CSV table of C-alpha atoms and ligand atoms in Angstrom, one decimal:
chain,number,residue,atom,x,y,z
A,1,MET,CA,70.0,135.9,97.1
A,2,ARG,CA,68.0,132.8,98.0
A,3,HIS,CA,70.0,130.8,95.5
A,4,THR,CA,73.3,131.8,97.0
A,5,LEU,CA,72.1,130.8,100.4
A,6,THR,CA,71.1,127.4,99.1
A,7,LEU,CA,74.5,126.8,97.6
A,8,SER,CA,76.5,127.7,100.7
A,9,ALA,CA,74.3,125.4,102.7
A,10,ALA,CA,75.1,122.6,100.3
A,11,ALA,CA,78.9,123.4,100.6
A,12,LEU,CA,78.6,123.4,104.4
A,13,ALA,CA,76.8,120.1,104.3
A,14,ALA,CA,79.6,118.6,102.1
A,15,ILE,CA,82.2,119.7,104.7
A,16,LEU,CA,80.1,118.2,107.6
A,17,ILE,CA,79.5,115.0,105.7
A,18,ALA,CA,83.1,114.4,104.7
A,19,PRO,CA,84.3,112.4,107.8
A,20,ALA,CA,81.3,110.1,107.3
A,21,ALA,CA,82.3,109.5,103.7
A,22,GLN,CA,85.8,108.5,104.8
A,23,ALA,CA,84.4,105.9,107.1
A,24,ALA,CA,82.6,104.4,104.2
A,25,ASP,CA,85.9,104.0,102.3
A,26,LEU,CA,86.8,100.7,104.0
A,27,THR,CA,86.1,98.8,100.8
A,28,LEU,CA,88.5,101.0,98.8
A,29,GLY,CA,91.1,100.7,101.6
A,30,LYS,CA,90.9,97.0,101.7
A,31,LYS,CA,91.2,96.7,97.9
A,32,LEU,CA,94.2,99.1,97.7
A,33,HIS,CA,95.9,97.3,100.6
A,34,SER,CA,95.5,93.8,99.2
A,35,GLU,CA,96.6,94.9,95.7
A,36,ASN,CA,99.7,96.9,96.9
A,37,CYS,CA,100.7,96.2,100.4
A,38,ILE,CA,101.1,92.5,101.2
A,39,LYS,CA,104.2,91.8,99.1
A,40,CYS,CA,106.7,92.7,101.7
A,41,HIS,CA,104.9,92.3,105.0
A,42,GLY,CA,101.6,90.8,106.1
A,43,ALA,CA,99.3,91.5,109.0
A,44,GLU,CA,101.9,89.9,111.4
A,45,LYS,CA,104.0,93.1,111.0
A,46,TYR,CA,101.1,95.2,112.2
A,47,SER,CA,100.6,93.2,115.3
A,48,ALA,CA,104.3,92.5,116.1
A,49,PRO,CA,105.4,93.4,119.6
A,50,ASP,CA,108.0,95.8,118.2
A,51,ARG,CA,105.6,97.5,115.8
A,52,LYS,CA,106.4,101.1,115.1
A,53,VAL,CA,102.8,102.4,114.7
A,54,ASN,CA,101.2,103.5,117.9
A,55,SER,CA,98.6,106.0,116.8
A,56,MET,CA,96.3,106.9,114.0
A,57,SER,CA,98.7,109.6,112.9
A,58,THR,CA,101.8,107.4,112.8
A,59,LEU,CA,99.7,104.9,110.9
A,60,LYS,CA,98.9,107.5,108.2
A,61,THR,CA,102.6,108.4,108.1
A,62,TYR,CA,103.6,104.8,107.5
A,63,VAL,CA,100.9,104.2,104.9
A,64,GLN,CA,102.0,107.4,103.1
A,65,GLY,CA,105.7,106.4,103.4
A,66,CYS,CA,105.3,102.9,102.1
A,67,ALA,CA,103.0,104.1,99.3
A,68,THR,CA,105.6,106.7,98.3
A,69,ASN,CA,108.4,104.1,98.3
A,70,LEU,CA,106.3,102.1,95.9
A,71,SER,CA,105.8,105.1,93.7
A,72,LEU,CA,102.0,104.8,94.0
A,73,SER,CA,101.4,108.6,94.2
A,74,TRP,CA,98.2,108.1,96.2
A,75,PHE,CA,95.9,111.0,97.0
A,76,GLU,CA,95.1,112.0,100.5
A,77,ASP,CA,91.8,110.1,100.4
A,78,GLU,CA,93.5,106.9,99.3
A,79,VAL,CA,96.0,107.1,102.1
A,80,GLU,CA,93.1,107.9,104.5
A,81,ALA,CA,91.1,104.9,103.1
A,82,VAL,CA,93.9,102.4,103.6
A,83,ALA,CA,94.8,103.8,107.1
A,84,THR,CA,91.1,103.6,108.1
A,85,TYR,CA,90.9,100.0,106.8
A,86,MET,CA,94.1,99.0,108.5
A,87,ASN,CA,93.0,100.6,111.8
A,88,LYS,CA,89.7,98.8,111.8
A,89,GLU,CA,91.3,95.4,110.8
A,90,PHE,CA,94.6,95.4,112.6
A,91,TYR,CA,95.5,98.3,114.9
A,92,LYS,CA,92.2,99.2,116.4
A,93,PHE,CA,93.0,102.7,117.7
A,94,LYS,CA,90.0,104.6,119.1
B,101,HEC,C1,108.8,97.1,99.2
B,101,HEC,C2,108.3,96.4,100.4
B,101,HEC,C3,107.1,97.0,101.1
B,101,HEC,C4,105.8,97.2,100.5
B,101,HEC,C5,105.3,96.7,99.2
B,101,HEC,C6,105.0,97.8,101.6
B,101,HEC,N1,105.8,98.0,102.7
B,101,HEC,FE1,105.1,98.8,104.5
B,101,HEC,N2,106.9,98.4,105.3
B,101,HEC,C7,108.0,98.0,104.7
B,101,HEC,C8,109.1,97.9,105.6
B,101,HEC,C9,110.5,97.5,105.3
B,101,HEC,C10,108.6,98.3,106.9
B,101,HEC,C11,109.3,98.4,108.2
B,101,HEC,C12,109.8,99.8,108.3
B,101,HEC,C13,110.2,100.1,109.8
B,101,HEC,O1,110.1,99.1,110.6
B,101,HEC,O2,110.5,101.2,110.1
B,101,HEC,C14,107.2,98.6,106.6
B,101,HEC,C15,106.3,99.0,107.7
B,101,HEC,C16,105.0,99.4,107.5
B,101,HEC,C17,104.1,99.8,108.5
B,101,HEC,C18,104.4,99.9,110.0
B,101,HEC,C19,104.3,98.6,110.7
B,101,HEC,C20,104.4,98.8,112.2
B,101,HEC,O3,103.4,99.0,112.9
B,101,HEC,O4,105.6,98.8,112.6
B,101,HEC,C21,102.9,100.1,107.9
B,101,HEC,C22,101.7,100.6,108.6
B,101,HEC,C23,103.1,99.8,106.5
B,101,HEC,N3,104.3,99.4,106.3
B,101,HEC,C24,102.1,100.0,105.6
B,101,HEC,C25,102.2,99.7,104.2
B,101,HEC,C26,101.2,99.9,103.2
B,101,HEC,C27,99.9,100.6,103.5
B,101,HEC,C28,101.7,99.4,102.1
B,101,HEC,C29,101.0,99.5,100.7
B,101,HEC,C30,100.9,100.9,100.2
B,101,HEC,C31,103.0,98.9,102.3
B,101,HEC,N4,103.3,99.0,103.6
B,101,HEC,C32,103.7,98.2,101.4
B,101,HEC,C33,108.1,97.6,103.3
B,101,HEC,C34,107.1,97.6,102.4
């Protein structure tokens, strides 16, 4: 009984901690971005006056879209890490 309670508390903690873990993925995001994403466009595209991305969710859609075009088959957390890095470095959405 007591054991079960401990386990579910740990599971709950993992859920609560998850967003903080994503924030710590900047290093991964930076690495993935520099290895895969600067062949066609550089940062100038992200700050161009006619840029398409105008929110965190469109940013994720574009990251996913470009990654899919490149056949990278990234997992959700890799897309998330790159979007988080790009937001911090270039887009700066709140
Ligand atoms: C094969 C060339 C190519 C590569 C490599 C590439 N992209 Fe793109 N990307 C494009 C093109 C073309 C556009 C413009 C599409 C448009 O304007 O609708 C674009 C647009 C974007 C935008 C939107 C820019 C804006 O604000 O208008 C984002 C974000 C983006 N790419 C992210 C990435 C990421 C992340 C990677 C690495 C996984 C990547 N791209 C790799 C071709 C590429």
